[in-house]
């Protein structure tokens, strides 16, 4: 499972999304106005403020919108975040059905399957913004930090599948080392920055889109305690 065959992934992704790709290409041929990533960030910030203040919360789904979305999707932002039950991007940004293309994996790490999903949305759905969003009190981050401290190199409490995640987080910390005094905060920020850097440099699809200013990739931290999204270096 660890090493995925890119060709297989491409075929599987193509088959899975074939119908939507046709819709997206038709949409593209019709010449939609490209979205501005900075405007999308403002739109996310506004939604997060509404969530934080419990104002204008929209959880009801209009059946007409659902019917419309069945014809095709045009999400405005890609969110790579943690599987943690307390971190739901649609709630945190106060957005509805069809607004966000969300990839969730414990510790918001990147592998071939994650990258394939992100490339699909960026390239075929023309989504102009990727947000890599970690969060406070993340179990995956805590496990990676505690495992790193363990003198026995690898603590017995972490099984092999979880280790795949913690190894990726430890690699991120070693590579970026955000110099935060708190080791948990350091791992959290390093992991977000490592994955934003990895996506920006992902060749050729994402790196070319970034160069052409068709795509922006930013990091963020969601604070469980007050509901606020902290934007890193933005
Ligand atoms: Zn988490």
XYZ file of N, CA and C and ligand atoms in Angstrom:
703
model
N 0.825 -1.211 0.000
C 0.000 0.000 0.000
C 0.860 1.262 0.000
N 2.086 1.122 0.530
C 2.873 2.339 0.724
C 3.279 2.956 -0.613
N 3.732 2.103 -1.521
C 4.153 2.631 -2.808
C 3.047 2.376 -3.831
N 2.467 3.420 -4.296
C 1.390 3.277 -5.259
C 1.933 3.434 -6.662
N 1.432 2.618 -7.557
C 1.819 2.722 -8.951
C 1.090 3.907 -9.571
N 1.863 4.901 -10.055
C 1.267 6.141 -10.564
C 0.341 5.887 -11.749
N 0.729 4.924 -12.625
C -0.100 4.657 -13.798
C -1.451 4.120 -13.368
N -1.396 3.185 -12.402
C -2.654 2.623 -11.917
C -3.505 3.712 -11.303
N -2.858 4.562 -10.524
C -3.580 5.645 -9.852
C -4.235 6.555 -10.879
N -3.488 6.855 -11.943
C -3.992 7.754 -12.973
C -5.211 7.153 -13.656
N -5.091 5.827 -13.968
C -6.208 5.155 -14.637
C -7.424 5.139 -13.717
N -7.179 4.759 -12.442
C -8.279 4.661 -11.488
C -8.948 6.019 -11.311
N -8.127 7.071 -11.177
C -8.665 8.419 -10.978
C -9.455 8.850 -12.209
N -8.902 8.531 -13.386
C -9.566 8.925 -14.624
C -10.925 8.253 -14.724
N -10.956 6.940 -14.394
C -12.228 6.222 -14.474
C -13.222 6.777 -13.471
N -12.720 6.996 -12.266
C -13.579 7.462 -11.176
C -14.214 8.800 -11.501
N -13.408 9.671 -12.121
C -13.883 11.030 -12.327
C -14.250 11.324 -13.787
N -14.267 10.257 -14.620
C -14.433 10.468 -16.061
C -15.627 11.352 -16.391
N -16.744 11.054 -15.749
C -17.966 11.789 -16.044
C -17.821 13.271 -15.699
N -17.223 13.528 -14.557
C -17.075 14.908 -14.104
C -16.049 15.646 -14.942
N -15.020 14.899 -15.418
C -13.992 15.539 -16.231
C -14.630 16.119 -17.491
N -15.537 15.348 -18.111
C -16.217 15.823 -19.317
C -16.957 17.111 -19.003
N -17.677 17.102 -17.877
C -18.427 18.299 -17.473
C -17.479 19.468 -17.257
N -16.344 19.166 -16.552
C -15.387 20.233 -16.242
C -14.784 20.799 -17.522
N -14.472 19.903 -18.491
C -13.863 20.376 -19.722
C -14.854 21.217 -20.520
N -16.125 20.782 -20.501
C -17.150 21.570 -21.195
C -17.235 22.947 -20.568
N -17.183 22.930 -19.225
C -17.257 24.184 -18.482
C -16.071 25.079 -18.862
N -14.889 24.428 -18.953
C -13.678 25.182 -19.275
C -13.761 25.761 -20.691
N -14.250 24.926 -21.640
C -14.339 25.375 -23.019
C -15.278 26.569 -23.142
N -16.264 26.613 -22.249
C -17.219 27.712 -22.306
C -16.566 29.016 -21.837
N -15.343 28.937 -21.308
C -14.584 30.122 -20.926
C -15.016 30.776 -19.632
N -15.047 29.997 -18.514
C -15.407 30.617 -17.241
C -14.310 31.579 -16.791
N -14.712 32.584 -16.066
C -13.720 33.534 -15.562
C -12.896 32.825 -14.482
N -11.547 32.804 -14.609
C -10.758 32.137 -13.568
C -10.938 32.843 -12.221
N -10.985 32.044 -11.163
C -11.141 32.626 -9.828
C -9.806 33.159 -9.351
N -9.865 34.231 -8.593
C -8.646 34.816 -8.033
C -8.378 34.167 -6.671
N -7.188 33.533 -6.472
C -6.942 32.834 -5.194
C -7.029 33.750 -3.980
N -6.636 35.018 -4.124
C -6.719 35.939 -2.981
C -8.177 36.219 -2.596
N -9.042 36.289 -3.613
C -10.467 36.485 -3.324
C -11.046 35.242 -2.644
N -10.539 34.067 -3.027
C -11.018 32.826 -2.399
C -10.593 32.790 -0.926
N -9.364 33.258 -0.648
C -8.903 33.292 0.754
C -9.805 34.231 1.572
N -10.154 35.405 1.010
C -11.054 36.340 1.719
C -12.404 35.676 1.976
N -12.887 34.905 1.001
C -14.165 34.195 1.118
C -14.097 33.156 2.249
N -12.946 32.455 2.356
C -12.763 31.477 3.439
C -12.667 32.189 4.796
N -11.943 33.322 4.814
C -11.774 34.072 6.073
C -13.135 34.559 6.576
N -13.958 35.044 5.660
C -15.297 35.544 6.032
C -16.115 34.396 6.633
N -16.065 33.221 5.995
C -16.800 32.056 6.490
C -16.313 31.621 7.855
N -14.983 31.667 8.058
C -14.432 31.259 9.351
C -14.849 32.227 10.460
N -14.911 33.531 10.127
C -15.361 34.526 11.122
C -16.826 34.269 11.491
N -17.653 33.929 10.489
C -19.076 33.624 10.760
C -19.182 32.398 11.673
N -18.330 31.388 11.402
C -18.326 30.164 12.212
C -17.914 30.480 13.650
N -16.828 31.276 13.762
C -16.301 31.659 15.075
C -17.364 32.406 15.892
N -18.094 33.319 15.212
C -19.089 34.155 15.910
C -20.483 33.550 15.887
N -20.614 32.371 15.251
C -21.911 31.698 15.139
C -22.956 32.587 14.448
N -22.546 33.176 13.329
C -23.432 34.074 12.576
C -23.658 33.526 11.165
N -24.841 33.706 10.637
C -25.200 33.302 9.258
C -24.812 31.857 8.939
N -24.956 30.959 9.906
C -24.552 29.575 9.687
C -25.511 28.909 8.693
N -24.917 28.313 7.636
C -25.770 27.684 6.615
C -25.507 26.182 6.535
N -26.365 25.424 7.200
C -26.232 23.977 7.114
C -27.326 23.364 6.253
N -28.401 24.133 6.023
C -29.493 23.592 5.209
C -29.052 23.540 3.745
N -29.388 22.472 3.067
C -29.020 22.331 1.655
C -30.280 22.515 0.806
N -30.243 23.496 -0.076
C -31.349 23.754 -0.989
C -31.396 22.618 -2.030
N -32.538 21.916 -2.153
C -32.617 20.806 -3.133
C -32.289 21.263 -4.559
N -32.592 22.531 -4.879
C -32.285 23.035 -6.228
C -30.773 23.074 -6.457
N -30.051 23.455 -5.399
C -28.590 23.490 -5.501
C -28.055 22.072 -5.703
N -28.628 21.139 -4.963
C -28.190 19.749 -5.075
C -28.403 19.234 -6.506
N -29.555 19.571 -7.093
C -29.857 19.176 -8.480
C -28.851 19.805 -9.439
N -28.555 21.076 -9.212
C -27.628 21.807 -10.073
C -26.227 21.187 -9.994
N -25.817 20.876 -8.737
C -24.479 20.314 -8.523
C -24.336 18.909 -9.104
N -25.456 18.207 -9.260
C -25.388 16.857 -9.834
C -24.855 16.917 -11.261
N -24.997 18.072 -11.912
C -24.529 18.226 -13.303
C -23.020 18.458 -13.372
N -22.433 18.938 -12.315
C -20.984 19.199 -12.329
C -20.567 20.010 -11.121
N -19.286 19.895 -10.774
C -18.798 20.617 -9.588
C -17.717 21.627 -9.958
N -17.700 22.742 -9.268
C -16.688 23.775 -9.484
C -16.242 24.319 -8.123
N -15.588 23.476 -7.300
C -15.188 23.932 -5.968
C -14.176 25.069 -6.043
N -14.259 25.991 -5.093
C -13.389 27.172 -5.132
C -12.086 26.982 -4.383
N -12.031 26.008 -3.478
C -10.786 25.780 -2.736
C -10.611 24.289 -2.480
N -9.342 23.856 -2.502
C -8.979 22.486 -2.131
C -8.461 22.561 -0.703
N -8.997 21.732 0.175
C -8.534 21.742 1.562
C -7.942 20.369 1.886
N -6.644 20.356 2.230
C -6.014 19.120 2.727
C -5.902 19.275 4.237
N -6.660 18.447 4.956
C -6.634 18.585 6.409
C -6.726 17.218 7.094
N -6.756 17.241 8.422
C -6.731 16.022 9.235
C -8.114 15.355 9.279
N -8.114 14.035 9.490
C -9.375 13.286 9.605
C -10.092 13.537 10.924
N -9.435 14.198 11.857
C -9.979 14.452 13.199
C -11.445 14.921 13.111
N -12.294 14.311 13.940
C -13.742 14.575 13.874
C -14.103 16.019 14.219
N -13.156 16.738 14.815
C -13.450 18.121 15.234
C -13.046 19.142 14.173
N -12.495 18.647 13.061
C -11.977 19.561 12.024
C -12.748 19.334 10.718
N -13.930 19.884 10.614
C -14.734 19.699 9.396
C -14.677 20.977 8.569
N -13.965 20.962 7.439
C -13.762 22.207 6.684
C -15.058 22.932 6.304
N -16.097 22.179 5.896
C -17.341 22.858 5.496
C -17.930 23.642 6.676
N -17.788 23.111 7.894
C -18.299 23.808 9.071
C -17.375 24.962 9.453
N -16.076 24.668 9.494
C -15.089 25.659 9.932
C -15.093 26.902 9.032
N -15.319 26.696 7.718
C -15.340 27.836 6.791
C -16.769 28.259 6.435
N -17.761 27.656 7.085
C -19.176 27.978 6.840
C -19.511 27.937 5.350
N -19.198 26.819 4.721
C -19.465 26.642 3.292
C -20.416 25.464 3.083
N -20.977 25.386 1.891
C -21.985 24.358 1.625
C -21.536 23.306 0.631
N -22.519 22.553 0.146
C -22.295 21.479 -0.827
C -21.676 22.070 -2.099
N -20.616 21.431 -2.583
C -20.016 21.867 -3.849
C -19.004 22.997 -3.727
N -18.810 23.543 -2.517
C -17.901 24.685 -2.360
C -16.435 24.281 -2.234
N -16.190 23.193 -1.487
C -14.806 22.825 -1.153
C -14.490 21.415 -1.628
N -13.279 21.229 -2.161
C -12.793 19.897 -2.535
C -11.879 19.464 -1.400
N -12.342 18.508 -0.599
C -11.665 18.212 0.671
C -10.958 16.857 0.641
N -9.698 16.855 1.074
C -8.948 15.610 1.240
C -8.581 15.534 2.716
N -9.014 14.465 3.383
C -8.724 14.349 4.815
C -7.959 13.059 5.096
N -6.851 13.217 5.806
C -6.028 12.070 6.222
C -5.376 12.464 7.548
N -5.296 11.532 8.490
C -4.728 11.856 9.801
C -3.361 12.516 9.635
N -3.189 13.668 10.250
C -1.917 14.394 10.187
C -1.742 15.196 8.900
N -2.802 15.285 8.072
C -2.758 16.025 6.785
C -1.426 15.873 6.042
N -1.043 14.609 5.859
C 0.201 14.309 5.133
C -0.123 14.059 3.655
N 0.922 14.012 2.838
C 0.731 13.820 1.396
C 1.304 12.474 0.950
N 0.553 11.752 0.143
C 1.099 10.575 -0.553
C 0.552 10.615 -1.980
N 0.781 9.569 -2.756
C 0.360 9.593 -4.162
C -1.150 9.722 -4.325
N -1.909 9.065 -3.448
C -3.373 9.133 -3.561
C -3.858 10.550 -3.272
N -3.272 11.180 -2.247
C -3.626 12.565 -1.891
C -3.263 13.496 -3.050
N -2.056 13.319 -3.566
C -1.588 14.170 -4.660
C -2.477 14.024 -5.899
N -2.852 12.775 -6.213
C -3.730 12.531 -7.365
C -5.061 13.254 -7.212
N -5.628 13.227 -6.008
C -6.910 13.905 -5.759
C -6.753 15.413 -5.924
N -5.664 15.959 -5.378
C -5.418 17.401 -5.449
C -5.214 17.831 -6.906
N -4.412 17.051 -7.642
C -4.152 17.396 -9.050
C -5.444 17.366 -9.864
N -6.306 16.415 -9.562
C -7.582 16.332 -10.290
C -8.376 17.638 -10.122
N -8.489 18.092 -8.889
C -9.284 19.310 -8.652
C -8.613 20.541 -9.240
N -7.279 20.647 -9.051
C -6.555 21.835 -9.543
C -6.585 21.892 -11.067
N -6.286 20.752 -11.701
C -6.136 20.742 -13.154
C -7.475 20.666 -13.890
N -8.346 19.765 -13.448
C -9.581 19.524 -14.217
C -10.756 20.367 -13.752
N -10.774 20.726 -12.471
C -11.891 21.555 -11.984
C -11.475 23.022 -11.867
N -10.186 23.301 -12.169
C -9.642 24.670 -12.166
C -9.807 25.360 -10.816
N -9.602 24.605 -9.749
C -9.682 25.183 -8.399
C -8.390 25.963 -8.149
N -8.479 27.271 -7.816
C -7.279 28.109 -7.817
C -6.494 28.154 -6.498
N -7.003 27.465 -5.461
C -6.357 27.592 -4.150
C -6.289 26.245 -3.429
N -5.108 25.953 -2.857
C -4.968 24.782 -1.974
C -4.632 25.292 -0.575
N -5.377 24.844 0.416
C -5.049 25.164 1.811
C -4.655 23.865 2.503
N -3.412 23.810 3.013
C -2.989 22.681 3.845
C -3.247 23.126 5.287
N -4.185 22.455 5.957
C -4.598 22.945 7.282
C -4.389 21.902 8.375
N -3.427 22.189 9.251
C -3.233 21.368 10.450
C -4.148 21.906 11.546
N -4.074 21.302 12.720
C -4.926 21.802 13.819
C -4.277 21.542 15.168
N -4.720 22.318 16.155
C -4.199 22.152 17.516
C -4.726 20.816 18.079
N -4.032 20.295 19.073
C -4.390 19.020 19.730
C -4.532 17.867 18.734
N -3.630 17.816 17.757
C -3.693 16.760 16.735
C -3.038 15.479 17.274
N -3.788 14.398 17.308
C -3.273 13.122 17.828
C -2.090 12.600 17.021
N -2.132 12.774 15.704
C -1.045 12.277 14.847
C 0.250 13.034 15.132
N 0.128 14.356 15.326
C 1.306 15.175 15.644
C 1.860 14.763 17.012
N 0.959 14.616 18.001
C 1.394 14.229 19.351
C 2.104 12.879 19.322
N 1.559 11.921 18.547
C 2.178 10.582 18.455
C 3.563 10.674 17.823
N 3.697 11.517 16.787
C 5.001 11.646 16.110
C 6.030 12.263 17.046
N 5.616 13.294 17.819
C 6.548 13.963 18.748
C 6.927 13.006 19.868
N 5.955 12.287 20.407
C 6.244 11.388 21.525
C 7.113 10.213 21.054
N 6.887 9.743 19.832
C 7.684 8.642 19.282
C 9.133 9.082 19.050
N 9.273 10.366 18.658
C 10.610 10.899 18.373
C 11.448 11.010 19.660
N 10.716 11.314 20.760
C 11.402 11.471 22.052
C 11.837 10.128 22.629
N 11.154 9.065 22.197
C 11.382 7.745 22.761
C 12.802 7.252 22.461
N 13.527 6.884 23.507
C 14.908 6.429 23.341
C 15.005 5.141 22.527
N 13.940 4.349 22.593
C 13.961 3.083 21.851
C 13.676 3.292 20.368
N 13.775 4.527 19.952
C 13.557 4.916 18.554
C 12.097 4.765 18.124
N 11.519 3.635 18.320
C 10.127 3.441 17.927
C 9.353 2.818 19.072
N 8.390 3.542 19.594
C 7.655 3.020 20.734
C 6.697 1.920 20.288
N 6.513 0.954 21.182
C 5.681 -0.205 20.862
C 4.212 0.171 20.736
N 3.830 1.348 21.279
C 2.411 1.712 21.275
C 1.914 2.143 19.899
N 2.832 2.373 18.977
C 2.413 2.791 17.644
C 2.499 1.602 16.693
N 1.379 1.261 16.072
C 1.428 0.114 15.161
C 1.952 0.553 13.793
N 2.180 -0.424 12.930
C 2.857 -0.133 11.662
C 2.100 0.814 10.755
N 0.764 0.713 10.743
C -0.011 1.587 9.865
C 0.067 3.032 10.341
N -0.054 3.221 11.661
C 0.031 4.581 12.210
C 1.443 5.122 11.985
N 2.431 4.208 12.050
C 3.820 4.651 11.876
C 4.049 5.285 10.498
N 3.309 4.834 9.497
C 3.433 5.437 8.166
C 3.175 6.944 8.272
N 2.189 7.306 9.090
C 1.853 8.727 9.265
C 2.898 9.441 10.111
N 3.248 8.828 11.260
C 4.174 9.509 12.160
C 5.558 9.657 11.518
N 5.961 8.674 10.692
C 7.249 8.792 9.989
C 7.242 10.001 9.056
N 6.110 10.220 8.392
C 6.014 11.365 7.471
C 6.083 12.680 8.243
N 5.446 12.728 9.413
C 5.461 13.953 10.220
C 6.870 14.209 10.757
N 7.528 13.137 11.205
C 8.912 13.289 11.706
C 9.845 13.763 10.592
N 9.634 13.261 9.395
C 10.439 13.683 8.240
C 10.229 15.183 7.994
N 8.971 15.627 8.122
C 8.638 17.044 7.913
C 9.345 17.919 8.940
N 9.352 17.467 10.202
C 9.978 18.255 11.271
C 11.480 18.362 11.040
N 12.099 17.242 10.666
C 13.548 17.253 10.409
C 13.889 18.171 9.240
N 13.016 18.209 8.239
C 13.294 18.976 7.030
C 13.068 20.473 7.227
N 11.959 20.835 7.872
C 11.598 22.257 7.995
C 12.095 22.857 9.306
N 11.824 22.198 10.415
C 12.158 22.676 11.757
C 11.814 24.149 11.944
N 10.544 24.426 12.180
C 10.001 25.785 12.214
C 10.531 26.659 13.357
N 11.366 26.098 14.232
C 11.986 26.840 15.338
C 10.972 27.404 16.343
N 9.871 26.724 16.501
C 8.895 27.114 17.519
C 9.378 26.514 18.842
N 9.308 27.276 19.942
C 9.825 26.739 21.211
C 9.071 25.508 21.711
N 7.764 25.467 21.473
C 6.969 24.322 21.912
C 7.101 23.193 20.867
N 7.594 22.006 21.277
C 7.837 20.936 20.299
C 6.588 20.503 19.528
N 5.420 20.556 20.186
C 4.176 20.165 19.501
C 3.829 21.203 18.429
N 3.927 22.496 18.809
C 3.647 23.575 17.852
C 4.681 23.523 16.702
N 5.922 23.226 17.047
C 6.980 23.125 16.031
C 6.662 22.024 15.017
N 6.211 20.875 15.523
C 5.877 19.757 14.627
C 4.655 20.098 13.784
N 3.680 20.748 14.400
C 2.440 21.118 13.701
C 2.727 22.069 12.539
N 3.480 23.142 12.825
C 3.787 24.145 11.795
C 4.731 23.559 10.738
N 5.744 22.805 11.190
C 6.695 22.201 10.243
C 5.972 21.269 9.283
N 5.026 20.496 9.821
C 4.297 19.539 8.992
C 3.441 20.249 7.938
N 2.800 21.353 8.323
C 2.000 22.131 7.356
C 2.926 22.734 6.298
N 4.019 23.335 6.752
C 4.931 23.999 5.801
C 5.612 22.990 4.876
N 5.954 21.832 5.424
C 6.584 20.793 4.604
C 5.632 20.365 3.480
N 4.370 20.151 3.836
C 3.409 19.681 2.828
C 3.031 20.766 1.821
N 2.998 22.045 2.249
C 2.745 23.121 1.270
C 3.928 23.205 0.299
N 5.155 23.084 0.832
C 6.360 23.134 -0.018
C 6.368 21.957 -0.993
N 6.036 20.782 -0.462
C 6.019 19.581 -1.299
C 5.018 19.735 -2.455
N 3.851 20.287 -2.165
C 2.836 20.462 -3.216
C 3.272 21.536 -4.216
N 3.852 22.635 -3.709
C 4.311 23.707 -4.621
C 5.363 23.183 -5.592
N 6.202 22.265 -5.118
C 7.286 21.736 -5.956
C 6.887 20.468 -6.702
N 5.638 20.060 -6.583
C 5.216 18.823 -7.232
C 5.171 19.035 -8.749
N 6.056 18.308 -9.428
C 6.274 18.513 -10.860
C 5.596 17.411 -11.666
N 4.952 17.689 -12.790
C 4.886 19.012 -13.416
C 3.594 19.780 -13.120
N 2.507 19.064 -12.768
C 1.179 19.699 -12.757
C 1.092 20.914 -11.825
N 1.324 20.688 -10.517
C 1.091 21.779 -9.560
C 2.139 22.880 -9.695
N 3.433 22.484 -9.848
C 4.491 23.510 -9.930
C 4.273 24.420 -11.146
N 3.832 23.846 -12.267
C 3.575 24.669 -13.461
C 2.403 25.613 -13.249
N 1.367 25.123 -12.582
C 0.194 25.980 -12.321
C 0.567 27.130 -11.393
N 1.424 26.834 -10.392
C 1.870 27.887 -9.465
C 2.682 28.937 -10.235
N 3.600 28.449 -11.108
C 4.433 29.374 -11.906
C 3.582 30.282 -12.778
N 2.505 29.723 -13.325
C 1.643 30.500 -14.221
C 0.604 31.331 -13.460
N 0.710 31.336 -12.114
C -0.222 32.059 -11.245
C -1.669 31.584 -11.407
N -1.817 30.314 -11.752
C -3.170 29.742 -11.843
C -3.565 29.088 -10.519
N -2.571 28.958 -9.631
C -2.789 28.226 -8.388
C -1.955 28.840 -7.273
N -2.589 28.958 -6.088
C -1.858 29.429 -4.905
C -1.956 28.319 -3.852
N -0.871 28.107 -3.106
C -0.871 27.057 -2.075
C -0.464 27.695 -0.752
N -1.345 27.643 0.237
C -1.062 28.295 1.520
C -1.261 27.310 2.679
N -0.622 27.637 3.809
C -0.745 26.809 5.011
C -1.603 27.503 6.054
N -2.253 26.702 6.903
C -3.101 27.265 7.956
C -3.155 26.303 9.139
N -3.515 26.859 10.293
C -3.712 26.034 11.491
C -5.091 26.359 12.054
N -5.908 25.330 12.251
C -7.227 25.529 12.854
C -7.095 25.326 14.365
N -7.611 26.310 15.121
C -7.550 26.234 16.579
C -8.866 25.667 17.117
N -8.798 24.448 17.667
C -10.005 23.777 18.157
C -10.711 24.591 19.236
N -9.914 25.304 20.039
C -10.450 25.955 21.224
C -11.386 27.116 20.892
N -10.989 27.969 19.929
C -11.819 29.149 19.639
C -12.400 29.162 18.223
N -12.128 28.113 17.449
C -12.725 28.023 16.106
C -12.044 28.883 15.058
N -10.906 29.484 15.418
C -10.244 30.405 14.487
C -9.227 29.683 13.595
N -9.200 30.086 12.327
C -8.162 29.583 11.410
C -7.038 30.613 11.348
N -5.844 30.166 11.695
C -4.643 31.012 11.653
C -3.958 30.756 10.306
N -3.725 31.802 9.526
C -3.096 31.662 8.206
C -1.590 31.815 8.361
N -0.827 30.843 7.872
C 0.627 30.879 8.039
C 1.281 31.588 6.854
N 2.109 32.567 7.160
C 2.849 33.303 6.111
C 1.935 33.836 5.017
N 0.765 34.261 5.418
C -0.097 34.869 4.403
C -0.794 36.071 5.000
Zn -5.218 15.681 13.622
